[in-house]
Amino acid sequence: MDDYDNFSSFYSLFDDSALFKQIEQLHQPVADHIYIIPLYNLIENMLRLSNASYTVTPFLEIQLNSEVSNSSVHDTTLKVLKILQNFSWDVKVVIAVAAAALICGSSWLRDQLKDSNSLAIALTRFREQLRVDEGADKNQFDATVKLITEALEATKCILDFGELANITNIQDPDAEKEVKDVMRDFPIAAYLVIRSAVLAAAHTANMSYDLISATAQLKKLEKISLTGDALIKFFKDDWNFHGKPMVVVLDPRGKIVNSNAIHMMWIWKNQAFPFNCAREEVLWEQETWSLELLVDAIDQNILQWRKKYILLYGGDDLEWIRQFTNEARAVARTLRIPLEMVYVGGSHNKENVQRICDSIIMEQLSHCWQEQDSVWYFWTRIESMIYSKIQLGNLYDHADTIWQEIQKLHSHDKSHSGWVVLAKGSRIVVHGQGKVAMNTLQELEEWKKLAITDGFDVGFGNHYMKLHMEEYPCHRIQFPSGMRIPRSMPCPDCRSPMHINKSFLCCHEDHIAEAADVLAAATDQVDQYEA
């Protein structure tokens, strides 16, 4: 019992009645008993470098990773207790330690196997492009691993007493009293074990940042003021930096291999590595004009509607939205087709987009993206695609469907007019003006037979193209100041050279920037092509 006595004397230092009450309030276990021993054994095997595969509490792992840097250890521990409030004390601690072990696992594997398993270290180095230094870094990893290991030992104590508590016929009265006494201390014991897991996760996160800062090719200027006016002028003049985030990629010799790779990150995230132009061309060759490209992982529901017709739409006119969605729903009922509609907003006037979205939800007109971050990300990716195509010099590739379509989408957004994208599953059938799409729906009788025989997508698409050819819309492609713009641009519809125009624009949204940039934002110059 010495180990248990030592542990008891340690956590008695934290025995505060207010804390105890706080922990108790976060304990609301359900009646079902969960047999947690296999998960505990799995953690032990992980810590002993077992080859066993595992998938444990990804949500809690994400919570630990994200919370520890933004909150105190105590606050994060209470948040974890709240997440696990429906579990018994022994299950709580095992899950928390498992999550911490997963967070620390990659770094520890790299450190432990650097001599004994060349394949493992090669894979982990490839994954993170980091190298664990000897000395101080190794000591830090060892300390973190030791903390998790000792938390696991404390967890074993809780598990053992939990098993004893389930035995209803303990013969020895003294033993029974001892078990009950220890169980009264379970809340504080569980708090301390989970607190240790949080500390381990926080320590690993800090070490990862330090390692990246010290060894990775990605560098952060901690104090830009110390770099001098000359370097800042170089950033502005040679790298075309004008306040918006950018990522300039250099090779090991310091040669620029991509003047701004941030658009690659928005489009493909980590698939864009190593962020050079060759990789960019390969990624574009793999893409097709589809819903997967448009919505990415913004809305998983859309990608699951594979057997339905899908209408993405946008625009600032709420009355048009009401008419369009009602007309589309009526056509779907007439043709008896499964149809889903999603409003994706616009790149400007966030308040108006939010008001429209609120009305759509209240009136049950269609689905919409209620998170403004989703709307922002959608349009940022569209703008990034345009920049990427321009940077690669694909302006006059008339066979590039993606390039033509993203220009149209960008133009519809900048004109504030309604627009639609009709897809059957992931395949995009029609993309164009909302006005023409509305007329197409209203003239259902002219293409109804074709829709019944060949499908809604064929009937709608053919009639839309017929109306579209009668009147091409004007297109406008805008480039924010600071972006390198081409000398000429072909129209995405008629392929004629577009006229260049310059204007000044203020959308009143840039005024949340730093005070020094307010005046500049108010007269932000915009270059644009019109056709």
Short mmCIF file of C-alpha atoms in Angstrom, two decimals:
data_model
loop_
_atom_site.label_atom_id
_atom_site.label_comp_id
_atom_site.label_asym_id
_atom_site.label_seq_id
_atom_site.Cartn_x
_atom_site.Cartn_y
_atom_site.Cartn_z
CA MET A 1 0.00 0.00 0.00
CA ASP A 2 3.03 2.33 0.08
CA ASP A 3 2.50 3.60 -3.47
CA TYR A 4 -1.14 4.35 -2.74
CA ASP A 5 -0.22 6.12 0.52
CA ASN A 6 2.37 8.29 -1.25
CA PHE A 7 -0.10 9.22 -3.96
CA SER A 8 -2.76 9.99 -1.34
CA SER A 9 -0.43 12.29 0.57
CA PHE A 10 0.45 14.10 -2.67
CA TYR A 11 -3.07 14.87 -3.80
CA SER A 12 -4.08 15.85 -0.28
CA LEU A 13 -2.14 19.06 -0.95
CA PHE A 14 -4.84 19.93 -3.51
CA ASP A 15 -7.75 18.97 -1.27
CA ASP A 16 -9.70 22.22 -1.42
CA SER A 17 -13.41 22.12 -0.64
CA ALA A 18 -14.29 24.62 -3.38
CA LEU A 19 -12.30 22.67 -5.95
CA PHE A 20 -13.81 19.41 -4.73
CA LYS A 21 -17.32 20.81 -5.15
CA GLN A 22 -16.46 22.14 -8.60
CA ILE A 23 -15.22 18.73 -9.72
CA GLU A 24 -18.22 16.94 -8.22
CA GLN A 25 -20.59 19.20 -10.18
CA LEU A 26 -18.90 18.06 -13.39
CA HIS A 27 -19.51 14.40 -12.57
CA GLN A 28 -22.80 13.06 -13.92
CA PRO A 29 -22.12 9.42 -14.83
CA VAL A 30 -24.61 7.32 -16.74
CA ALA A 31 -25.64 3.95 -15.35
CA ASP A 32 -23.93 1.84 -18.03
CA HIS A 33 -20.62 0.33 -16.98
CA ILE A 34 -17.80 0.64 -19.51
CA TYR A 35 -15.05 -1.95 -19.40
CA ILE A 36 -12.03 0.32 -19.82
CA ILE A 37 -9.17 -2.12 -19.06
CA PRO A 38 -8.46 -2.89 -22.76
CA LEU A 39 -7.92 0.80 -23.49
CA TYR A 40 -5.61 1.09 -20.50
CA ASN A 41 -3.61 -1.89 -21.76
CA LEU A 42 -3.45 -0.24 -25.18
CA ILE A 43 -1.86 2.87 -23.68
CA GLU A 44 0.67 0.73 -21.84
CA ASN A 45 1.57 -0.96 -25.11
CA MET A 46 1.91 2.41 -26.82
CA LEU A 47 4.28 3.62 -24.14
CA ARG A 48 6.33 0.46 -24.59
CA LEU A 49 6.57 1.04 -28.36
CA SER A 50 4.07 -1.66 -29.25
CA ASN A 51 3.09 -2.01 -32.89
CA ALA A 52 -0.61 -2.15 -31.96
CA SER A 53 -2.83 0.17 -33.98
CA TYR A 54 -5.14 2.53 -32.14
CA THR A 55 -7.84 5.16 -32.62
CA VAL A 56 -8.70 6.90 -29.36
CA THR A 57 -10.88 9.93 -28.56
CA PRO A 58 -9.97 12.17 -31.53
CA PHE A 59 -12.34 14.88 -30.28
CA LEU A 60 -10.66 15.04 -26.88
CA GLU A 61 -7.23 14.97 -28.52
CA ILE A 62 -8.21 18.02 -30.60
CA GLN A 63 -9.63 19.75 -27.53
CA LEU A 64 -6.42 19.24 -25.56
CA ASN A 65 -4.31 20.44 -28.48
CA SER A 66 -6.36 23.59 -29.03
CA GLU A 67 -7.25 24.55 -25.46
CA VAL A 68 -3.94 24.29 -23.65
CA SER A 69 -2.42 27.23 -25.50
CA ASN A 70 -5.40 29.51 -24.86
CA SER A 71 -6.38 28.73 -21.27
CA SER A 72 -4.80 28.00 -17.94
CA VAL A 73 -4.08 24.36 -17.11
CA HIS A 74 -6.79 24.44 -14.44
CA ASP A 75 -9.43 25.82 -16.82
CA THR A 76 -8.55 23.28 -19.49
CA THR A 77 -8.71 20.46 -16.95
CA LEU A 78 -12.22 21.52 -15.98
CA LYS A 79 -13.21 21.63 -19.66
CA VAL A 80 -11.96 18.08 -20.10
CA LEU A 81 -13.91 17.00 -17.01
CA LYS A 82 -17.02 18.57 -18.51
CA ILE A 83 -16.51 16.69 -21.79
CA LEU A 84 -16.16 13.45 -19.83
CA GLN A 85 -18.88 14.21 -17.27
CA ASN A 86 -21.01 11.17 -18.19
CA PHE A 87 -18.23 8.64 -17.53
CA SER A 88 -17.13 7.05 -14.27
CA TRP A 89 -13.92 8.26 -12.61
CA ASP A 90 -11.78 5.41 -13.90
CA VAL A 91 -13.03 5.83 -17.47
CA LYS A 92 -12.42 9.60 -17.34
CA VAL A 93 -8.76 9.27 -16.44
CA VAL A 94 -8.03 6.50 -18.94
CA ILE A 95 -9.54 8.47 -21.83
CA ALA A 96 -7.70 11.66 -20.84
CA VAL A 97 -4.34 9.92 -20.55
CA ALA A 98 -4.98 8.16 -23.87
CA ALA A 99 -5.59 11.51 -25.57
CA ALA A 100 -2.40 12.98 -24.08
CA ALA A 101 -0.43 9.92 -25.15
CA LEU A 102 -1.64 10.35 -28.73
CA ILE A 103 -0.67 14.02 -28.76
CA CYS A 104 2.82 13.21 -27.53
CA GLY A 105 3.10 10.02 -29.57
CA SER A 106 4.63 11.36 -32.78
CA SER A 107 7.39 13.26 -31.03
CA TRP A 108 8.14 10.41 -28.67
CA LEU A 109 8.23 7.81 -31.46
CA ARG A 110 10.69 9.93 -33.38
CA ASP A 111 12.90 10.28 -30.31
CA GLN A 112 12.71 6.66 -29.13
CA LEU A 113 13.27 4.97 -32.50
CA LYS A 114 15.95 7.18 -33.97
CA ASP A 115 18.57 4.44 -33.62
CA SER A 116 16.59 1.20 -33.59
CA ASN A 117 14.16 1.71 -36.45
CA SER A 118 15.49 3.64 -39.42
CA LEU A 119 12.22 3.29 -41.34
CA ALA A 120 10.16 4.79 -38.52
CA ILE A 121 12.45 7.78 -38.14
CA ALA A 122 12.54 8.28 -41.89
CA LEU A 123 8.76 8.36 -42.03
CA THR A 124 8.40 10.68 -39.07
CA ARG A 125 11.04 13.05 -40.42
CA PHE A 126 9.33 13.03 -43.79
CA ARG A 127 6.01 13.78 -42.12
CA GLU A 128 7.13 16.78 -40.13
CA GLN A 129 10.44 17.80 -41.73
CA LEU A 130 11.90 18.14 -38.26
CA ARG A 131 14.89 16.68 -36.50
CA VAL A 132 15.02 16.07 -32.76
CA ASP A 133 18.24 17.47 -31.39
CA GLU A 134 20.22 15.72 -28.70
CA GLY A 135 20.61 17.28 -25.25
CA ALA A 136 18.00 19.75 -24.06
CA ASP A 137 15.28 18.73 -26.52
CA LYS A 138 15.67 15.06 -25.61
CA ASN A 139 15.47 15.91 -21.91
CA GLN A 140 12.24 17.81 -22.53
CA PHE A 141 10.72 14.84 -24.33
CA ASP A 142 11.88 12.50 -21.57
CA ALA A 143 10.24 14.70 -18.94
CA THR A 144 6.95 14.74 -20.85
CA VAL A 145 7.01 10.98 -21.32
CA LYS A 146 7.77 10.49 -17.62
CA LEU A 147 4.80 12.67 -16.70
CA ILE A 148 2.46 10.60 -18.87
CA THR A 149 3.92 7.35 -17.54
CA GLU A 150 3.40 8.40 -13.92
CA ALA A 151 -0.10 9.61 -14.73
CA LEU A 152 -0.71 6.14 -16.13
CA GLU A 153 0.52 4.57 -12.88
CA ALA A 154 -1.88 6.76 -10.91
CA THR A 155 -4.61 5.71 -13.33
CA LYS A 156 -3.81 2.08 -12.51
CA CYS A 157 -4.43 2.84 -8.82
CA ILE A 158 -7.83 4.31 -9.64
CA LEU A 159 -8.67 1.33 -11.83
CA ASP A 160 -7.68 -1.14 -9.11
CA PHE A 161 -9.79 0.55 -6.45
CA GLY A 162 -12.64 0.87 -8.93
CA GLU A 163 -12.57 -2.90 -9.43
CA LEU A 164 -12.51 -3.45 -5.66
CA ALA A 165 -15.52 -1.17 -5.25
CA ASN A 166 -17.48 -3.39 -7.62
CA ILE A 167 -16.96 -6.36 -5.31
CA THR A 168 -20.02 -6.42 -3.08
CA ASN A 169 -18.89 -9.06 -0.57
CA ILE A 170 -15.57 -7.83 0.82
CA GLN A 171 -15.05 -9.98 3.93
CA ASP A 172 -12.47 -7.82 5.73
CA PRO A 173 -14.18 -4.78 7.35
CA ASP A 174 -10.90 -2.86 7.52
CA ALA A 175 -10.26 -3.45 3.82
CA GLU A 176 -13.79 -2.38 2.97
CA LYS A 177 -13.36 0.84 4.98
CA GLU A 178 -10.03 1.55 3.29
CA VAL A 179 -11.56 1.14 -0.16
CA LYS A 180 -14.40 3.52 0.69
CA ASP A 181 -11.98 6.08 2.16
CA VAL A 182 -9.88 6.04 -0.99
CA MET A 183 -12.92 6.31 -3.23
CA ARG A 184 -13.92 9.51 -1.48
CA ASP A 185 -10.71 10.96 -2.84
CA PHE A 186 -11.44 9.86 -6.42
CA PRO A 187 -12.56 13.35 -7.60
CA ILE A 188 -9.27 15.00 -6.58
CA ALA A 189 -7.25 12.03 -7.84
CA ALA A 190 -9.02 12.15 -11.21
CA TYR A 191 -8.51 15.92 -11.37
CA LEU A 192 -4.77 15.52 -10.80
CA VAL A 193 -4.37 12.78 -13.39
CA ILE A 194 -6.29 14.76 -16.02
CA ARG A 195 -4.34 17.89 -15.07
CA SER A 196 -1.14 15.91 -15.73
CA ALA A 197 -2.48 14.90 -19.15
CA VAL A 198 -3.23 18.54 -19.94
CA LEU A 199 0.26 19.58 -18.82
CA ALA A 200 1.84 16.91 -21.02
CA ALA A 201 -0.21 18.05 -24.02
CA ALA A 202 0.69 21.70 -23.38
CA HIS A 203 4.37 20.88 -23.00
CA THR A 204 4.37 18.92 -26.25
CA ALA A 205 2.63 21.77 -28.08
CA ASN A 206 5.21 24.27 -26.82
CA MET A 207 8.10 22.00 -27.77
CA SER A 208 6.65 21.47 -31.25
CA TYR A 209 6.46 25.22 -31.79
CA ASP A 210 10.01 25.72 -30.52
CA LEU A 211 11.32 22.93 -32.77
CA ILE A 212 9.54 24.33 -35.81
CA SER A 213 10.84 27.82 -35.05
CA ALA A 214 14.39 26.50 -34.66
CA THR A 215 14.66 23.93 -37.45
CA ALA A 216 11.91 24.27 -40.04
CA GLN A 217 12.17 26.22 -43.25
CA LEU A 218 9.16 28.29 -42.19
CA LYS A 219 10.30 31.32 -40.19
CA LYS A 220 8.39 33.92 -38.24
CA LEU A 221 9.72 37.44 -37.72
CA GLU A 222 8.99 38.02 -34.05
CA LYS A 223 9.83 41.74 -34.14
CA ILE A 224 9.41 43.25 -37.58
CA SER A 225 10.49 46.67 -36.28
CA LEU A 226 14.02 45.35 -35.73
CA THR A 227 14.50 44.41 -39.38
CA GLY A 228 14.90 47.99 -40.52
CA ASP A 229 13.17 50.25 -43.01
CA ALA A 230 15.28 49.01 -45.92
CA LEU A 231 14.08 45.42 -45.53
CA ILE A 232 10.47 46.51 -45.15
CA LYS A 233 10.83 48.56 -48.33
CA PHE A 234 12.26 45.46 -50.04
CA PHE A 235 9.22 43.42 -48.96
CA LYS A 236 6.87 46.03 -50.38
CA ASP A 237 8.69 46.79 -53.62
CA ASP A 238 10.25 43.47 -54.61
CA TRP A 239 7.84 41.02 -52.98
CA ASN A 240 4.78 43.20 -53.57
CA PHE A 241 3.74 43.06 -49.92
CA HIS A 242 0.89 45.47 -49.13
CA GLY A 243 -0.48 44.29 -45.81
CA LYS A 244 -2.26 41.09 -46.83
CA PRO A 245 -0.81 37.73 -45.70
CA MET A 246 1.65 36.17 -48.11
CA VAL A 247 4.04 33.20 -48.13
CA VAL A 248 7.26 33.53 -50.12
CA VAL A 249 8.95 30.15 -50.62
CA LEU A 250 12.74 29.91 -50.83
CA ASP A 251 14.88 26.92 -51.70
CA PRO A 252 17.87 25.93 -49.49
CA ARG A 253 20.07 28.36 -51.44
CA GLY A 254 17.76 31.28 -50.81
CA LYS A 255 16.34 31.39 -54.34
CA ILE A 256 12.65 32.26 -54.60
CA VAL A 257 10.71 29.28 -55.96
CA ASN A 258 7.27 30.80 -55.36
CA SER A 259 6.65 34.50 -54.89
CA ASN A 260 3.45 33.82 -52.96
CA ALA A 261 2.27 30.32 -52.09
CA ILE A 262 -0.55 31.30 -49.77
CA HIS A 263 -3.10 30.68 -52.52
CA MET A 264 -1.83 27.08 -52.81
CA MET A 265 -2.41 26.64 -49.08
CA TRP A 266 -5.99 27.91 -49.34
CA ILE A 267 -6.77 25.60 -52.26
CA TRP A 268 -4.96 22.38 -51.31
CA LYS A 269 -3.75 22.87 -47.72
CA ASN A 270 -0.88 20.50 -46.85
CA GLN A 271 -1.15 18.70 -50.20
CA ALA A 272 0.54 21.74 -51.74
CA PHE A 273 3.91 20.95 -50.13
CA PRO A 274 6.66 21.84 -51.16
CA PHE A 275 4.72 24.86 -52.50
CA ASN A 276 6.65 25.36 -55.74
CA CYS A 277 5.27 25.98 -59.22
CA ALA A 278 5.95 22.43 -60.37
CA ARG A 279 3.79 21.08 -57.56
CA GLU A 280 1.12 23.65 -58.39
CA GLU A 281 0.92 22.48 -62.01
CA VAL A 282 0.68 18.83 -60.94
CA LEU A 283 -2.17 19.61 -58.54
CA TRP A 284 -4.12 21.48 -61.22
CA GLU A 285 -3.69 18.58 -63.64
CA GLN A 286 -5.38 16.35 -61.06
CA GLU A 287 -8.38 18.67 -60.59
CA THR A 288 -11.69 18.68 -62.45
CA TRP A 289 -14.53 21.21 -62.44
CA SER A 290 -16.63 19.59 -59.71
CA LEU A 291 -18.35 20.24 -56.40
CA GLU A 292 -15.38 18.72 -54.57
CA LEU A 293 -13.17 21.49 -55.93
CA LEU A 294 -15.70 24.19 -55.10
CA VAL A 295 -16.80 23.29 -51.59
CA ASP A 296 -13.71 21.35 -50.45
CA ALA A 297 -14.41 20.25 -46.86
CA ILE A 298 -16.51 23.31 -46.02
CA ASP A 299 -19.80 21.41 -46.04
CA GLN A 300 -19.68 17.63 -45.81
CA ASN A 301 -23.45 17.38 -46.31
CA ILE A 302 -23.14 18.63 -49.89
CA LEU A 303 -20.63 15.94 -50.77
CA GLN A 304 -22.98 13.29 -49.38
CA TRP A 305 -25.87 14.26 -51.69
CA ARG A 306 -24.45 12.13 -54.49
CA LYS A 307 -27.82 10.88 -55.72
CA LYS A 308 -29.50 14.29 -55.67
CA TYR A 309 -29.56 17.43 -57.76
CA ILE A 310 -27.80 20.29 -55.97
CA LEU A 311 -28.19 24.03 -56.52
CA LEU A 312 -25.54 26.30 -55.04
CA TYR A 313 -26.53 29.93 -55.35
CA GLY A 314 -25.56 33.41 -54.22
CA GLY A 315 -26.48 37.07 -54.55
CA ASP A 316 -27.52 40.09 -52.53
CA ASP A 317 -31.18 40.37 -53.61
CA LEU A 318 -33.38 38.65 -51.03
CA GLU A 319 -36.50 39.04 -53.18
CA TRP A 320 -34.81 37.24 -56.09
CA ILE A 321 -33.71 34.50 -53.66
CA ARG A 322 -37.31 34.02 -52.51
CA GLN A 323 -38.60 33.79 -56.07
CA PHE A 324 -35.80 31.54 -57.27
CA THR A 325 -35.98 29.01 -54.42
CA ASN A 326 -39.77 28.82 -54.61
CA GLU A 327 -39.65 28.35 -58.39
CA ALA A 328 -36.95 25.67 -58.10
CA ARG A 329 -38.91 23.82 -55.43
CA ALA A 330 -42.05 23.91 -57.60
CA VAL A 331 -40.15 22.50 -60.60
CA ALA A 332 -38.67 19.75 -58.41
CA ARG A 333 -42.16 18.77 -57.23
CA THR A 334 -43.50 18.74 -60.78
CA LEU A 335 -40.67 16.56 -62.09
CA ARG A 336 -40.49 14.55 -58.85
CA ILE A 337 -36.74 14.91 -58.49
CA PRO A 338 -34.62 15.11 -55.29
CA LEU A 339 -33.28 18.68 -55.07
CA GLU A 340 -31.17 20.40 -52.41
CA MET A 341 -30.35 24.12 -52.43
CA VAL A 342 -27.55 25.89 -50.55
CA TYR A 343 -26.95 29.64 -50.25
CA VAL A 344 -23.20 30.37 -50.07
CA GLY A 345 -23.32 34.16 -49.67
CA GLY A 346 -20.82 36.55 -51.19
CA SER A 347 -17.33 37.92 -50.63
CA HIS A 348 -18.52 41.36 -49.56
CA ASN A 349 -20.83 42.98 -47.01
CA LYS A 350 -20.82 40.31 -44.32
CA GLU A 351 -23.68 41.93 -42.43
CA ASN A 352 -25.98 41.77 -45.45
CA VAL A 353 -25.02 38.15 -46.12
CA GLN A 354 -25.82 37.30 -42.50
CA ARG A 355 -29.21 39.06 -42.72
CA ILE A 356 -30.05 37.13 -45.89
CA CYS A 357 -28.98 33.86 -44.29
CA ASP A 358 -31.14 34.57 -41.24
CA SER A 359 -34.14 35.19 -43.50
CA ILE A 360 -33.48 32.01 -45.49
CA ILE A 361 -33.46 29.97 -42.29
CA MET A 362 -36.53 31.66 -40.82
CA GLU A 363 -38.53 31.26 -44.06
CA GLN A 364 -37.09 27.76 -44.70
CA LEU A 365 -36.13 28.68 -48.26
CA SER A 366 -33.05 26.44 -48.46
CA HIS A 367 -29.87 25.47 -46.67
CA CYS A 368 -27.26 28.16 -46.03
CA TRP A 369 -23.85 28.48 -44.41
CA GLN A 370 -24.53 30.12 -41.07
CA GLU A 371 -20.84 30.30 -40.16
CA GLN A 372 -19.31 33.39 -41.75
CA ASP A 373 -15.94 31.65 -41.71
CA SER A 374 -17.31 29.10 -44.19
CA VAL A 375 -18.50 31.85 -46.53
CA TRP A 376 -15.17 33.66 -46.24
CA TYR A 377 -13.19 30.48 -46.89
CA PHE A 378 -15.27 29.64 -49.98
CA TRP A 379 -14.63 33.00 -51.64
CA THR A 380 -10.99 33.14 -50.52
CA ARG A 381 -10.41 29.84 -52.30
CA ILE A 382 -12.09 31.16 -55.48
CA GLU A 383 -9.85 34.23 -55.47
CA SER A 384 -6.85 32.01 -54.76
CA MET A 385 -7.69 29.84 -57.77
CA ILE A 386 -7.76 32.90 -60.02
CA TYR A 387 -4.41 34.09 -58.67
CA SER A 388 -2.92 30.63 -59.11
CA LYS A 389 -4.03 30.35 -62.74
CA ILE A 390 -2.70 33.82 -63.52
CA GLN A 391 0.63 33.10 -61.86
CA LEU A 392 1.00 29.92 -63.95
CA GLY A 393 0.22 31.87 -67.14
CA ASN A 394 -2.91 29.94 -68.14
CA LEU A 395 -4.92 33.00 -69.19
CA TYR A 396 -5.45 32.06 -72.83
CA ASP A 397 -5.97 28.33 -72.39
CA HIS A 398 -9.49 28.11 -73.82
CA ALA A 399 -9.63 24.39 -73.05
CA ASP A 400 -9.19 25.06 -69.32
CA THR A 401 -12.76 24.68 -68.06
CA ILE A 402 -11.83 25.38 -64.44
CA TRP A 403 -10.21 28.69 -65.38
CA GLN A 404 -13.25 29.83 -67.39
CA GLU A 405 -15.74 28.86 -64.69
CA ILE A 406 -13.97 30.40 -61.71
CA GLN A 407 -13.70 33.66 -63.67
CA LYS A 408 -17.46 33.62 -64.18
CA LEU A 409 -18.10 32.83 -60.52
CA HIS A 410 -15.81 35.65 -59.43
CA SER A 411 -17.52 38.02 -61.86
CA HIS A 412 -21.03 37.13 -60.66
CA ASP A 413 -19.95 37.76 -57.08
CA LYS A 414 -18.39 41.15 -57.82
CA SER A 415 -21.47 42.27 -59.75
CA HIS A 416 -23.67 41.47 -56.70
CA SER A 417 -26.14 39.71 -59.00
CA GLY A 418 -27.70 36.32 -58.43
CA TRP A 419 -25.94 33.25 -59.75
CA VAL A 420 -26.42 29.49 -59.65
CA VAL A 421 -24.43 26.27 -59.95
CA LEU A 422 -26.46 23.17 -60.78
CA ALA A 423 -24.83 19.81 -60.09
CA LYS A 424 -25.93 16.21 -60.28
CA GLY A 425 -23.99 14.59 -57.49
CA SER A 426 -20.48 15.99 -57.77
CA ARG A 427 -20.72 16.70 -61.52
CA ILE A 428 -21.43 20.36 -62.30
CA VAL A 429 -24.00 20.69 -65.10
CA VAL A 430 -24.71 24.42 -65.34
CA HIS A 431 -23.10 27.51 -63.90
CA GLY A 432 -24.38 30.95 -64.74
CA GLN A 433 -26.52 34.00 -64.14
CA GLY A 434 -29.40 33.86 -61.71
CA LYS A 435 -31.65 35.83 -64.06
CA VAL A 436 -31.22 33.30 -66.88
CA ALA A 437 -31.64 30.39 -64.44
CA MET A 438 -34.90 31.91 -63.20
CA ASN A 439 -36.21 32.29 -66.76
CA THR A 440 -35.23 28.69 -67.47
CA LEU A 441 -37.26 27.44 -64.50
CA GLN A 442 -40.25 29.60 -65.44
CA GLU A 443 -40.24 28.17 -68.98
CA LEU A 444 -40.45 24.59 -67.71
CA GLU A 445 -43.16 23.61 -70.21
CA GLU A 446 -40.71 24.17 -73.09
CA TRP A 447 -38.23 21.57 -71.82
CA LYS A 448 -40.35 19.40 -69.55
CA LYS A 449 -40.55 16.46 -71.96
CA LEU A 450 -36.78 16.41 -72.42
CA ALA A 451 -36.31 16.50 -68.64
CA ILE A 452 -38.66 13.53 -68.21
CA THR A 453 -36.97 11.44 -70.91
CA ASP A 454 -33.30 12.43 -70.52
CA GLY A 455 -33.15 13.87 -67.01
CA PHE A 456 -33.60 17.20 -65.27
CA ASP A 457 -29.93 18.09 -65.77
CA VAL A 458 -30.18 17.65 -69.56
CA GLY A 459 -33.47 19.52 -69.92
CA PHE A 460 -32.47 22.41 -67.68
CA GLY A 461 -28.94 22.61 -69.10
CA ASN A 462 -30.00 22.70 -72.75
CA HIS A 463 -32.66 25.35 -72.22
CA TYR A 464 -30.36 27.44 -70.05
CA MET A 465 -27.66 27.47 -72.76
CA LYS A 466 -30.27 28.46 -75.36
CA LEU A 467 -31.31 31.51 -73.31
CA HIS A 468 -27.73 32.30 -72.34
CA MET A 469 -26.58 32.48 -75.98
CA GLU A 470 -29.20 35.14 -76.66
CA GLU A 471 -27.66 37.59 -74.22
CA TYR A 472 -24.16 37.32 -72.77
CA PRO A 473 -23.80 39.01 -69.38
CA CYS A 474 -21.09 41.59 -68.72
CA HIS A 475 -18.16 40.16 -66.78
CA ARG A 476 -15.95 41.98 -64.31
CA ILE A 477 -12.74 40.51 -62.85
CA GLN A 478 -11.35 42.53 -59.94
CA PHE A 479 -7.87 42.36 -58.47
CA PRO A 480 -7.12 43.85 -55.03
CA SER A 481 -4.35 46.42 -54.92
CA GLY A 482 -1.02 44.72 -54.36
CA MET A 483 -1.82 41.64 -56.45
CA ARG A 484 0.22 41.24 -59.60
CA ILE A 485 -2.27 41.53 -62.45
CA PRO A 486 -1.87 40.37 -66.07
CA ARG A 487 -1.50 42.83 -68.94
CA SER A 488 -4.59 41.44 -70.64
CA MET A 489 -7.48 39.08 -69.90
CA PRO A 490 -9.84 37.16 -72.23
CA CYS A 491 -13.56 37.14 -71.48
CA PRO A 492 -14.63 33.77 -70.02
CA ASP A 493 -17.68 33.72 -72.34
CA CYS A 494 -16.86 35.26 -75.72
CA ARG A 495 -13.04 35.02 -75.38
CA SER A 496 -12.61 38.64 -76.54
CA PRO A 497 -9.98 40.77 -74.78
CA MET A 498 -11.49 42.48 -71.77
CA HIS A 499 -11.16 46.22 -71.24
CA ILE A 500 -9.00 47.37 -68.35
CA ASN A 501 -10.45 49.82 -65.88
CA LYS A 502 -9.31 51.37 -62.62
CA SER A 503 -11.51 52.41 -59.75
CA PHE A 504 -11.48 53.20 -56.06
CA LEU A 505 -13.49 51.09 -53.66
CA CYS A 506 -14.45 51.20 -49.98
CA CYS A 507 -16.54 48.41 -48.46
CA HIS A 508 -16.19 49.71 -44.87
CA GLU A 509 -14.93 46.29 -43.74
CA ASP A 510 -11.21 47.03 -43.82
CA HIS A 511 -11.57 49.66 -41.09
CA ILE A 512 -11.04 47.08 -38.38
CA ALA A 513 -7.39 46.97 -39.40
CA GLU A 514 -4.66 48.75 -37.53
CA ALA A 515 -5.23 52.47 -37.02
CA ALA A 516 -2.34 53.36 -39.29
CA ASP A 517 -4.02 51.55 -42.19
CA VAL A 518 -7.47 53.10 -41.87
CA LEU A 519 -6.89 55.96 -44.29
CA ALA A 520 -5.30 53.67 -46.85
CA ALA A 521 -8.17 51.19 -46.61
CA ALA A 522 -10.68 53.94 -47.28
CA THR A 523 -9.17 54.58 -50.72
CA ASP A 524 -8.06 51.07 -51.62
CA GLN A 525 -7.34 51.05 -55.35
CA VAL A 526 -8.79 48.18 -57.36
CA ASP A 527 -7.69 47.12 -60.83
CA GLN A 528 -10.34 45.38 -62.87
CA TYR A 529 -11.06 44.01 -66.32
CA GLU A 530 -14.50 44.44 -67.87
CA ALA A 531 -16.12 42.78 -70.87
#
